[in-house]
XYZ file of C-alpha atoms in Angstrom:
516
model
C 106.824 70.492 112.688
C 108.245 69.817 109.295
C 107.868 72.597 106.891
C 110.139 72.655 103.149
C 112.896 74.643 102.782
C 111.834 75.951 99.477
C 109.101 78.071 101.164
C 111.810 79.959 103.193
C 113.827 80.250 100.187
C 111.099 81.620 98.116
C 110.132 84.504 101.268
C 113.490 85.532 101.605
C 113.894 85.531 97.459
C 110.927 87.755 97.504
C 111.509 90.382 100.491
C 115.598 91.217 98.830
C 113.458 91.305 95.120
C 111.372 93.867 96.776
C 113.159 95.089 100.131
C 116.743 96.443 101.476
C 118.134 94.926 98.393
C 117.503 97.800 96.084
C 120.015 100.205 94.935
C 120.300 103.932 95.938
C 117.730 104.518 93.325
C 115.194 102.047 94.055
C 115.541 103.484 97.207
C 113.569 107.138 95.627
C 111.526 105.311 93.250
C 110.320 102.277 94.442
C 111.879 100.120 91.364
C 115.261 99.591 90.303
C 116.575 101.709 87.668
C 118.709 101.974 84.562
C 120.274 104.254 82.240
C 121.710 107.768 82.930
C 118.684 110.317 84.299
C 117.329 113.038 82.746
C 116.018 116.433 83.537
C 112.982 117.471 81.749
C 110.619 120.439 81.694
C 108.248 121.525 84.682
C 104.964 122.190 83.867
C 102.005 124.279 86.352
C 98.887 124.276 86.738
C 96.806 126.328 88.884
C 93.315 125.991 88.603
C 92.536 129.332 90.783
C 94.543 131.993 89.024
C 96.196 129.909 85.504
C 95.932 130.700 81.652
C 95.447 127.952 79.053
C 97.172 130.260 76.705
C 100.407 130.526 79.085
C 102.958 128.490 78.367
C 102.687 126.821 81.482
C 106.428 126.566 82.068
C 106.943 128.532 85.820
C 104.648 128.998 88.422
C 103.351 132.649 87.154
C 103.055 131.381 83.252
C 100.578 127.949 84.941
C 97.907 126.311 82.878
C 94.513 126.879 84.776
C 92.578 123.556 83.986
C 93.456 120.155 83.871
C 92.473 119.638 80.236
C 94.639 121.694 78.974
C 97.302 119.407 80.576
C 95.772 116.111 79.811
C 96.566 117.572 76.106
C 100.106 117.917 76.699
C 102.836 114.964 75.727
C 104.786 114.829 78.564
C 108.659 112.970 78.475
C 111.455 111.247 80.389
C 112.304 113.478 83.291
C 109.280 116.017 82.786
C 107.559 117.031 85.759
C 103.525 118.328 86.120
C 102.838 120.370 89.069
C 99.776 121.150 90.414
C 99.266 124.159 93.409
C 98.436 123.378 97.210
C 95.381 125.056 98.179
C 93.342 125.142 94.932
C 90.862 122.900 93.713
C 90.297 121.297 89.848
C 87.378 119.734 88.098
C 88.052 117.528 85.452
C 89.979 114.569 84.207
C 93.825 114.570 84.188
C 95.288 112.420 81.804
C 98.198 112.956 81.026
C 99.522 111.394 77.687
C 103.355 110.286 77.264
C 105.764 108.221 78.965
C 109.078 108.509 81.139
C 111.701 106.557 80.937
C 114.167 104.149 83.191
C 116.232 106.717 85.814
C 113.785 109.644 84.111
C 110.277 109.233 85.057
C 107.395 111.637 84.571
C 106.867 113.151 87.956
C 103.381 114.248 89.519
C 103.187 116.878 92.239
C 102.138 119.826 94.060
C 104.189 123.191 94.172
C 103.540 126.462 96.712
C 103.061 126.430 100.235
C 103.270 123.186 102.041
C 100.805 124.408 104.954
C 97.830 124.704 101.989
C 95.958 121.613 101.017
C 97.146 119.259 98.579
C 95.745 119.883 95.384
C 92.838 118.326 94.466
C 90.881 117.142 91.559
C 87.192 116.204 91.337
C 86.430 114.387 88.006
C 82.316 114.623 88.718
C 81.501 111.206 87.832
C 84.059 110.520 85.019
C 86.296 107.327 84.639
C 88.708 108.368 87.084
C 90.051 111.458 88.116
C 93.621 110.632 87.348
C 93.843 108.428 84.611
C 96.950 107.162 82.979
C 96.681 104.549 79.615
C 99.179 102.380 77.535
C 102.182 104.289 79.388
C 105.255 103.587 82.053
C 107.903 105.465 84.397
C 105.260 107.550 86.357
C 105.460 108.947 89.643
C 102.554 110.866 91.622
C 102.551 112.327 94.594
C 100.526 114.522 97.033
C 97.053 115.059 95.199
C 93.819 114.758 96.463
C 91.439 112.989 94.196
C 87.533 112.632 94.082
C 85.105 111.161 91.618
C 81.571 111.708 92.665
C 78.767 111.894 89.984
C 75.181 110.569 90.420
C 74.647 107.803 91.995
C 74.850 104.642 89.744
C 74.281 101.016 89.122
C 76.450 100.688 86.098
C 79.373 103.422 85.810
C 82.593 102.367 86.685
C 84.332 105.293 88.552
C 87.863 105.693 90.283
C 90.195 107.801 91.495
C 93.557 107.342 89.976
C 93.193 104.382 87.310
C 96.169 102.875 85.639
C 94.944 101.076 82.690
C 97.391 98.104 80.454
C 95.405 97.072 77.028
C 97.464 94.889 75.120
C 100.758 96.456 76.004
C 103.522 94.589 77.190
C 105.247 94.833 80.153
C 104.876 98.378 81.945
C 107.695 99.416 84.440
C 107.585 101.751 87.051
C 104.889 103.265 88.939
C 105.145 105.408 92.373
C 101.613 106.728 94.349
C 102.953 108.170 97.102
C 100.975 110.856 99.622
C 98.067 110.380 97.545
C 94.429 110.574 98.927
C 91.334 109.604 97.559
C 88.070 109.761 98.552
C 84.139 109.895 97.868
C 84.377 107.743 94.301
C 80.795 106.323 94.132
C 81.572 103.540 91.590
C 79.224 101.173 90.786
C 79.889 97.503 92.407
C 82.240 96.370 89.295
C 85.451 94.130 90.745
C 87.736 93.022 87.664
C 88.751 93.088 84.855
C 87.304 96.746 84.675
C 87.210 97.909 88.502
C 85.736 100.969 90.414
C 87.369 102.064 93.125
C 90.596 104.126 94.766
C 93.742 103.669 93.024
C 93.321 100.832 90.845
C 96.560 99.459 88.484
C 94.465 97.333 85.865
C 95.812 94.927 83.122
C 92.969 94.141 80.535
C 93.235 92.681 76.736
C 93.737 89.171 75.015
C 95.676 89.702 72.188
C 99.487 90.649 73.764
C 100.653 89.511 77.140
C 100.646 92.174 79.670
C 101.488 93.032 83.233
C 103.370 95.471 85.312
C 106.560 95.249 86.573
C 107.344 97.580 89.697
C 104.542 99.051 91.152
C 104.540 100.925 94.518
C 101.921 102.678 96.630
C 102.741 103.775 99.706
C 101.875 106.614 102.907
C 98.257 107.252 101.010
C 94.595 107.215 102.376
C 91.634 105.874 100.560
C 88.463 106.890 102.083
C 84.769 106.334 101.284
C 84.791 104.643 98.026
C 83.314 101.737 96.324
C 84.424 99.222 95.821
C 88.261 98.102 95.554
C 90.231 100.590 97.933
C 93.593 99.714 96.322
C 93.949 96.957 93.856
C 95.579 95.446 91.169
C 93.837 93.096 88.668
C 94.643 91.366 85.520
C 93.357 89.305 82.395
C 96.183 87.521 82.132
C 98.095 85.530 84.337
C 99.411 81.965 84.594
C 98.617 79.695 81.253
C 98.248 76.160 80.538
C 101.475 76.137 78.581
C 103.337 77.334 81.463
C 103.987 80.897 80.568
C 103.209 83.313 83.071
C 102.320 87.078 83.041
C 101.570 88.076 86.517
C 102.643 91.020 87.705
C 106.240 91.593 89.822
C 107.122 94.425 92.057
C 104.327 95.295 93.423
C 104.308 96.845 97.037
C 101.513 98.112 98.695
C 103.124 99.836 101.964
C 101.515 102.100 105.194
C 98.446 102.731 103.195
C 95.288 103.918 105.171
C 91.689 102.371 103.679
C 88.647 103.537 105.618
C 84.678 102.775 104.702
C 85.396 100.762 100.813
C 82.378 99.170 99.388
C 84.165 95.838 98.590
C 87.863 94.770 98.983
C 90.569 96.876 101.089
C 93.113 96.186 99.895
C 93.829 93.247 96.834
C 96.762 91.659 95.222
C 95.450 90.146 91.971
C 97.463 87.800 89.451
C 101.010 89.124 91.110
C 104.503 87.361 92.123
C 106.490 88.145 94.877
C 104.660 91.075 95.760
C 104.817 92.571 99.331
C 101.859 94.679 101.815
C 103.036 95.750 104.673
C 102.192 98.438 107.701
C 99.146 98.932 105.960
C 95.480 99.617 108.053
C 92.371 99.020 107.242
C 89.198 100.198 108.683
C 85.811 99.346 107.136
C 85.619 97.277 104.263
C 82.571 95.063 102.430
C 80.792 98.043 103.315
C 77.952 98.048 100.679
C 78.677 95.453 98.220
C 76.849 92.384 97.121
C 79.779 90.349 96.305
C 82.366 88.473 97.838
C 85.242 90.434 99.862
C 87.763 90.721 102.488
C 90.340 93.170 104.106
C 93.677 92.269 102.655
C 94.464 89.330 100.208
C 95.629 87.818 97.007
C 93.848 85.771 94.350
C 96.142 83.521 91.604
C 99.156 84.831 93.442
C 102.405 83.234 93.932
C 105.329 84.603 96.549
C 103.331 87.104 98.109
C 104.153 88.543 101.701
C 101.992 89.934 104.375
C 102.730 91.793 107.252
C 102.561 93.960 110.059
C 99.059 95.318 108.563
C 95.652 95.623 110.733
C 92.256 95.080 109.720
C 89.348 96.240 111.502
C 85.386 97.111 110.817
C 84.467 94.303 107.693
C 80.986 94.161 107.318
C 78.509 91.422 106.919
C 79.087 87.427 107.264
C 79.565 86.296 103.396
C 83.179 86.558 103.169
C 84.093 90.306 105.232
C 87.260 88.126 106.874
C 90.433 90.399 107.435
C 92.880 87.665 105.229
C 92.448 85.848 102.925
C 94.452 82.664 101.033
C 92.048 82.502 97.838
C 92.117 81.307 94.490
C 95.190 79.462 93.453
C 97.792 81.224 95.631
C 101.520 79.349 96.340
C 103.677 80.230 98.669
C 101.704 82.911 100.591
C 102.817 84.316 103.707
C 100.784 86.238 106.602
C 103.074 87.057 109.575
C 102.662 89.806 112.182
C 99.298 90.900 111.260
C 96.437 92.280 113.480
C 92.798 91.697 112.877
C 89.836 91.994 115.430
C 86.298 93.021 115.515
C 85.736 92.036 112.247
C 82.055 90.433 111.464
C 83.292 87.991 108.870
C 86.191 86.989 110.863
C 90.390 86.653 110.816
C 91.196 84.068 107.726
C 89.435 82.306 105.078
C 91.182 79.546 102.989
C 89.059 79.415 99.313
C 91.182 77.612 96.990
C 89.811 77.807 93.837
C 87.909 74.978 91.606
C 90.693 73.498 88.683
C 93.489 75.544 90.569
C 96.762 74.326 92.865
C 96.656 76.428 96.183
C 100.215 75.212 97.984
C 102.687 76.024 100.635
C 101.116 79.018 102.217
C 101.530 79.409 105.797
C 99.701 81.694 108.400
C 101.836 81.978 111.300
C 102.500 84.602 114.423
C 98.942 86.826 114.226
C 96.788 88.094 116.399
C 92.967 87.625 116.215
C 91.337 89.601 118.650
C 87.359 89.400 118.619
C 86.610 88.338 115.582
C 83.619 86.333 114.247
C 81.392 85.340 111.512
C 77.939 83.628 113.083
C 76.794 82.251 109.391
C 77.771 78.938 108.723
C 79.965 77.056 107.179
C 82.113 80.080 108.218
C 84.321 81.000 111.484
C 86.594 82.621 112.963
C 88.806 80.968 110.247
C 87.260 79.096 107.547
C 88.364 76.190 105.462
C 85.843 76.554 102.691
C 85.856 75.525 98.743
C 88.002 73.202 97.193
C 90.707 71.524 99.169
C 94.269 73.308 99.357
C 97.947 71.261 99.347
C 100.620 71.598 102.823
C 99.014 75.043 104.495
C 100.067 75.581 107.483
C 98.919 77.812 110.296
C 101.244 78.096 113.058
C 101.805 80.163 116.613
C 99.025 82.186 116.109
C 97.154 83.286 119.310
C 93.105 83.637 117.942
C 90.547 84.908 120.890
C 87.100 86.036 120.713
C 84.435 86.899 123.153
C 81.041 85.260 120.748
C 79.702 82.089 121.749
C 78.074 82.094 118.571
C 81.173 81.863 116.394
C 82.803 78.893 115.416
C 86.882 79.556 116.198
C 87.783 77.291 113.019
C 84.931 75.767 110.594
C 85.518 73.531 107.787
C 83.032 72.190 105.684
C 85.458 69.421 104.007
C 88.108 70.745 102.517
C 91.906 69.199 103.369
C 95.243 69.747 103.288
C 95.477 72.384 106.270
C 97.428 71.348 109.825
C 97.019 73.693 112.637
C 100.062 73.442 114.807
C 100.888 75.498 118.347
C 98.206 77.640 117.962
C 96.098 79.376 120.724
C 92.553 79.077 120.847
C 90.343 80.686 123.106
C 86.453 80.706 122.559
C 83.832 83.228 124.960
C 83.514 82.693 128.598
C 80.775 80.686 130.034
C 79.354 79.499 127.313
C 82.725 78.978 125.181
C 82.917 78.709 121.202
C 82.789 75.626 119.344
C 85.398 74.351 116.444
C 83.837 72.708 113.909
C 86.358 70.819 111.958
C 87.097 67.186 111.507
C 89.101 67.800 108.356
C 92.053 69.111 109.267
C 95.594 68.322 111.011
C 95.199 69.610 114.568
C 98.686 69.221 116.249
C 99.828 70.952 119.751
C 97.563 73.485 120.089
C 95.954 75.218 123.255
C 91.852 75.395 123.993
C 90.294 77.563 126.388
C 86.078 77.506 126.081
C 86.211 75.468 123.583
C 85.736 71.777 122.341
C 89.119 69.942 121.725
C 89.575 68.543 117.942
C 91.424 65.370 117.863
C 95.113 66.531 118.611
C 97.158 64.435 119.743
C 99.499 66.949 121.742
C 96.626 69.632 122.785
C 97.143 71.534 126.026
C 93.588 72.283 127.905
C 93.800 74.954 130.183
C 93.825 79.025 130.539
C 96.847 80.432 128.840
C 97.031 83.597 131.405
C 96.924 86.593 128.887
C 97.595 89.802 130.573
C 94.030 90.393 130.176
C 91.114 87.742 130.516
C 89.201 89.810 128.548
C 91.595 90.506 125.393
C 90.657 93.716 123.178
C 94.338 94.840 121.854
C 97.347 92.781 121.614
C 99.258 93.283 124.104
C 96.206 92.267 126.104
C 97.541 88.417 125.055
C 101.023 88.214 126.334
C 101.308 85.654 128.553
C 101.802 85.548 132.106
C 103.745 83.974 134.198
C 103.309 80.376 134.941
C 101.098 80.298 131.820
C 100.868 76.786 130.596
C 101.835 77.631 127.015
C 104.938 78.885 127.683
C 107.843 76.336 126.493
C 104.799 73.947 125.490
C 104.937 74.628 121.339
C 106.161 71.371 119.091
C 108.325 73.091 116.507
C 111.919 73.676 116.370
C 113.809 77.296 116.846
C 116.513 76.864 115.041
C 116.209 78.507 111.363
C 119.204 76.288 110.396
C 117.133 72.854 110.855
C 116.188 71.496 107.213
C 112.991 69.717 108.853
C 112.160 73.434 109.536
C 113.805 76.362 107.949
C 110.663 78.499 108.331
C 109.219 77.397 111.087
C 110.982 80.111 113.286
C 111.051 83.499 111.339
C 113.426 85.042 113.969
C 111.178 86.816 116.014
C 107.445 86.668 116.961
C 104.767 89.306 116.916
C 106.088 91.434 119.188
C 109.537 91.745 118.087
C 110.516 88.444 120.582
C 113.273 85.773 119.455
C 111.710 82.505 119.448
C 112.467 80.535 122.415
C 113.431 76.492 121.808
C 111.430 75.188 122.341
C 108.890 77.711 121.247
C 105.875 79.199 123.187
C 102.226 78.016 122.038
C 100.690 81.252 120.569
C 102.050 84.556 119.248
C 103.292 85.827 122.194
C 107.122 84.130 123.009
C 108.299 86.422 125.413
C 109.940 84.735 128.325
């Protein structure tokens, strides 16, 4: 296999811009930081037992309502701090900014055994709304937005809104749930949805730079679980304004409307440990589990995706829309009803480089044609490569890889293994098939292909350890590529490990599994 240095170069560029690379106070805040930090004022609010005519500076002088905080002008290093175990109505927003080393802090005070506190903003724009501002941290609230049920209100649950404002730095959601926002089915540039950092306008470049949201739950909301979007983005003159920093890490999404989880218009963004369970749930537009659109540099993995609904898109991953670079490694899907992977790229846009390599697709499908299992769909995409993946499912009435014309995608020492009996076809004449191994299925033209039963643990795969291989399995020592990272014909072929925390073997395995 020959794969271009660059892309390795570009990976490893991205995981140290957003990874182990950050200083001791990156490490607390999710971005890196200058200046000298500041301590500001701490301000309460207890909606049980507050006063709006206390000066809300200690725990037994707290405001009582939201509102009256929303009217406060909060600074570097101030922190607001709602109480466990009580419950607001209402918008918070907060006006102000922090500042590099002194953000504005969120939180809850009082006993840690109590609920976090939560805020239900009864149909409003969002529940926890921020606008025009930077250097904000939040943590440990509980947000719902539930008003009557609507067609054309956009609704969320903590919104982050840019309008023609330059480059915003620094944003933390940590410990944050939301849940029961009944949005109506609006995607971009205005989104409903769970925690939503938006970039709208036309008149001054914008986009974020360092945004983090991590250990939080989204439940039960429609439609974007947690998203980023953006009206601005590469340009014809070469500028570009997408958004950096951006990390999206062990997040929970259960029962969304649309999209799970979405990186929109970023660069060298990372999602990671993140699970999703029920997505596409009720909307009438075009969605998957965890993916990027006009997004360069972006890494994904160790996340699972379960439970997407309905056979338009509803794929777990997804490489759509003008995306270079792209990476999905490690990742877990199964039982999902519009399948593993889709590869859209976009009409008028480059899609290049990306490479899919060492996942697990465990009984996935998507019965409507031209889809599959994966499917190579829209306009044709430049050198993307999917590579030691193991992809099992137990429908006959699935296609395992459909393509309805699109090139520039080569399938190398994959595994393939359609339904017993009656098998599962792959319908694609398009693309490079190179090394791989079919079980109950029809061969493509590959020149190297392996026929035969690859011995999983389990004949009848539902997790993935139910895919190992046995011994004396056929695939074992059978995979083309090279295992050294040092090769130049293939720095990235061999990421130093496979699914399950293996070294890669030289030569490799066929499939995710390269255990010896």
């Amino acid at each position: 296999m020959t794969l271009r240095r660059s892309t390795s170069i570009v990976i490893l560029t991205a995981l140290a811009t957003t990874g182990a690379a950050a200083s001791p106070a990156a490490a607390q805040t999710g971005t890196a930081q200058t200046g000298t930090a500041r301590t500001g004022t701490a301000y309460y609010v207890d909606c049980a037992k507050g006063d709006d005519t206390a000066p809300g500076t200690s725990a037994s002088a707290a405001w009582r309502t939201v509102a009256k905080a929303s009217g406060h002008t909060f600074g570097p290093g101030d922190r607001l701090l709602l109480k466990r175990g009580t419950s607001c109505t209402g918008v918070l927003a907060p006006q102000g900014a922090g500042a590099a080393g002194a953000p504005v802090r969120i939180d809850a005070y009082g006993n840690k055994r109590l609920a976090k506190p939560h805020i239900e903003a009864k149909g409003a724009r969002a529940a926890l709304h921020l606008v025009d501002t930077e250097q904000w941290e939040i943590r440990n609230l509980d947000l719902s937005n539930t008003g009557p049920a609507t067609t054309t209100r956009r609704r969320a649950g903590l919104y982050v809104q840019l309008t023609d404002y330059g480059v915003a730095h620094h944003f933390v959601v940590d410990g944050v749930d939301v849940h029961d926002v009944n949005g109506a089915d609006f995607k971009d540039p205005d989104p409903s949805g769970g925690i939503l950092f938006t970039v709208q306008g036309t008149a001054r470049p914008t986009r974020f730079d360092g945004v983090r949201v991590s250990d939080s739950t989204v439940r039960h909301v429609d439609r974007t679980g947690i998203g980023t979007s953006s009206t601005w983005g590469r340009d014809e003159e070469g500028a570009n304004w997408l958004s950096t920093g951006v990390r999206f890490e062990r997040n929970k999404v259960y029962d969304v409307g649309g999209d799970a989880i979405v990186v929109q218009k970023a660069r060298g963004a990372l999602a990671e440990r993140n699970y999703v369970d029920g997505f596409n749930m009720r909307s009438a537009g075009y969605n998957a589990g965890l993916w990027a659109w006009q997004s360069d540099d972006v890494v994904y993995q160790y996340n699972e995706v379960t439970g997407g609904h309905g056979t338009r898109d509803s794929m777990a991953y997804d490489i759509d829309g003008g995306n270079n670079r792209n990476v999905y490694r490690y990742n877990y899907s199964h039982d999902n009803e519009g399948g593993f992977l889709l590869v859209c790229n976009a009409e008028d846009t480059v899609s290049d480089g990306n490479r899919v390599h060492d996942n697990i697709s465990v009984n996935d499908r998507n019965t409507a044609s031209p889809y599959g299992v994966i499917s190579v769909v829209c306009g044709a995409s430049t050198d993307t490569r999917i590579y030691r993946n193991t992809v099992v499912t137990n429908r006959s009435d699935t296609a395992l890889v459909s393509n309805n014309g699109p090139t520039g995608v080569t399938f190398q020492d994959n595994v393939f293994v359609g339904a017993p009996g009656a098998g599962s076809p792959i319908k694609d004449t398009v693309s490079t098939f190179t090394g791989n191994l079919y079980w109950h299925t029809a061969q493509p033209r590959d020149p190297g292909a392996v026929v035969a039963d690859p011995r999983f643990v389990d004949p009848a795969p539902e997790k993935p350890g139910d895919v190992r291989l046995r011994e004396g399995s056929p695939a074992r020592g059978a995979g083309t590529g090279t295992a050294d990272p040092d090769d130049p014909d293939d720095p990235d072929g061999t990421e130093g490990h496979d699914y399950f925390g293996n070294p890669i073997p030289d030569p490799p395995n066929i499939g995710a599994d390269q255990g010896s």
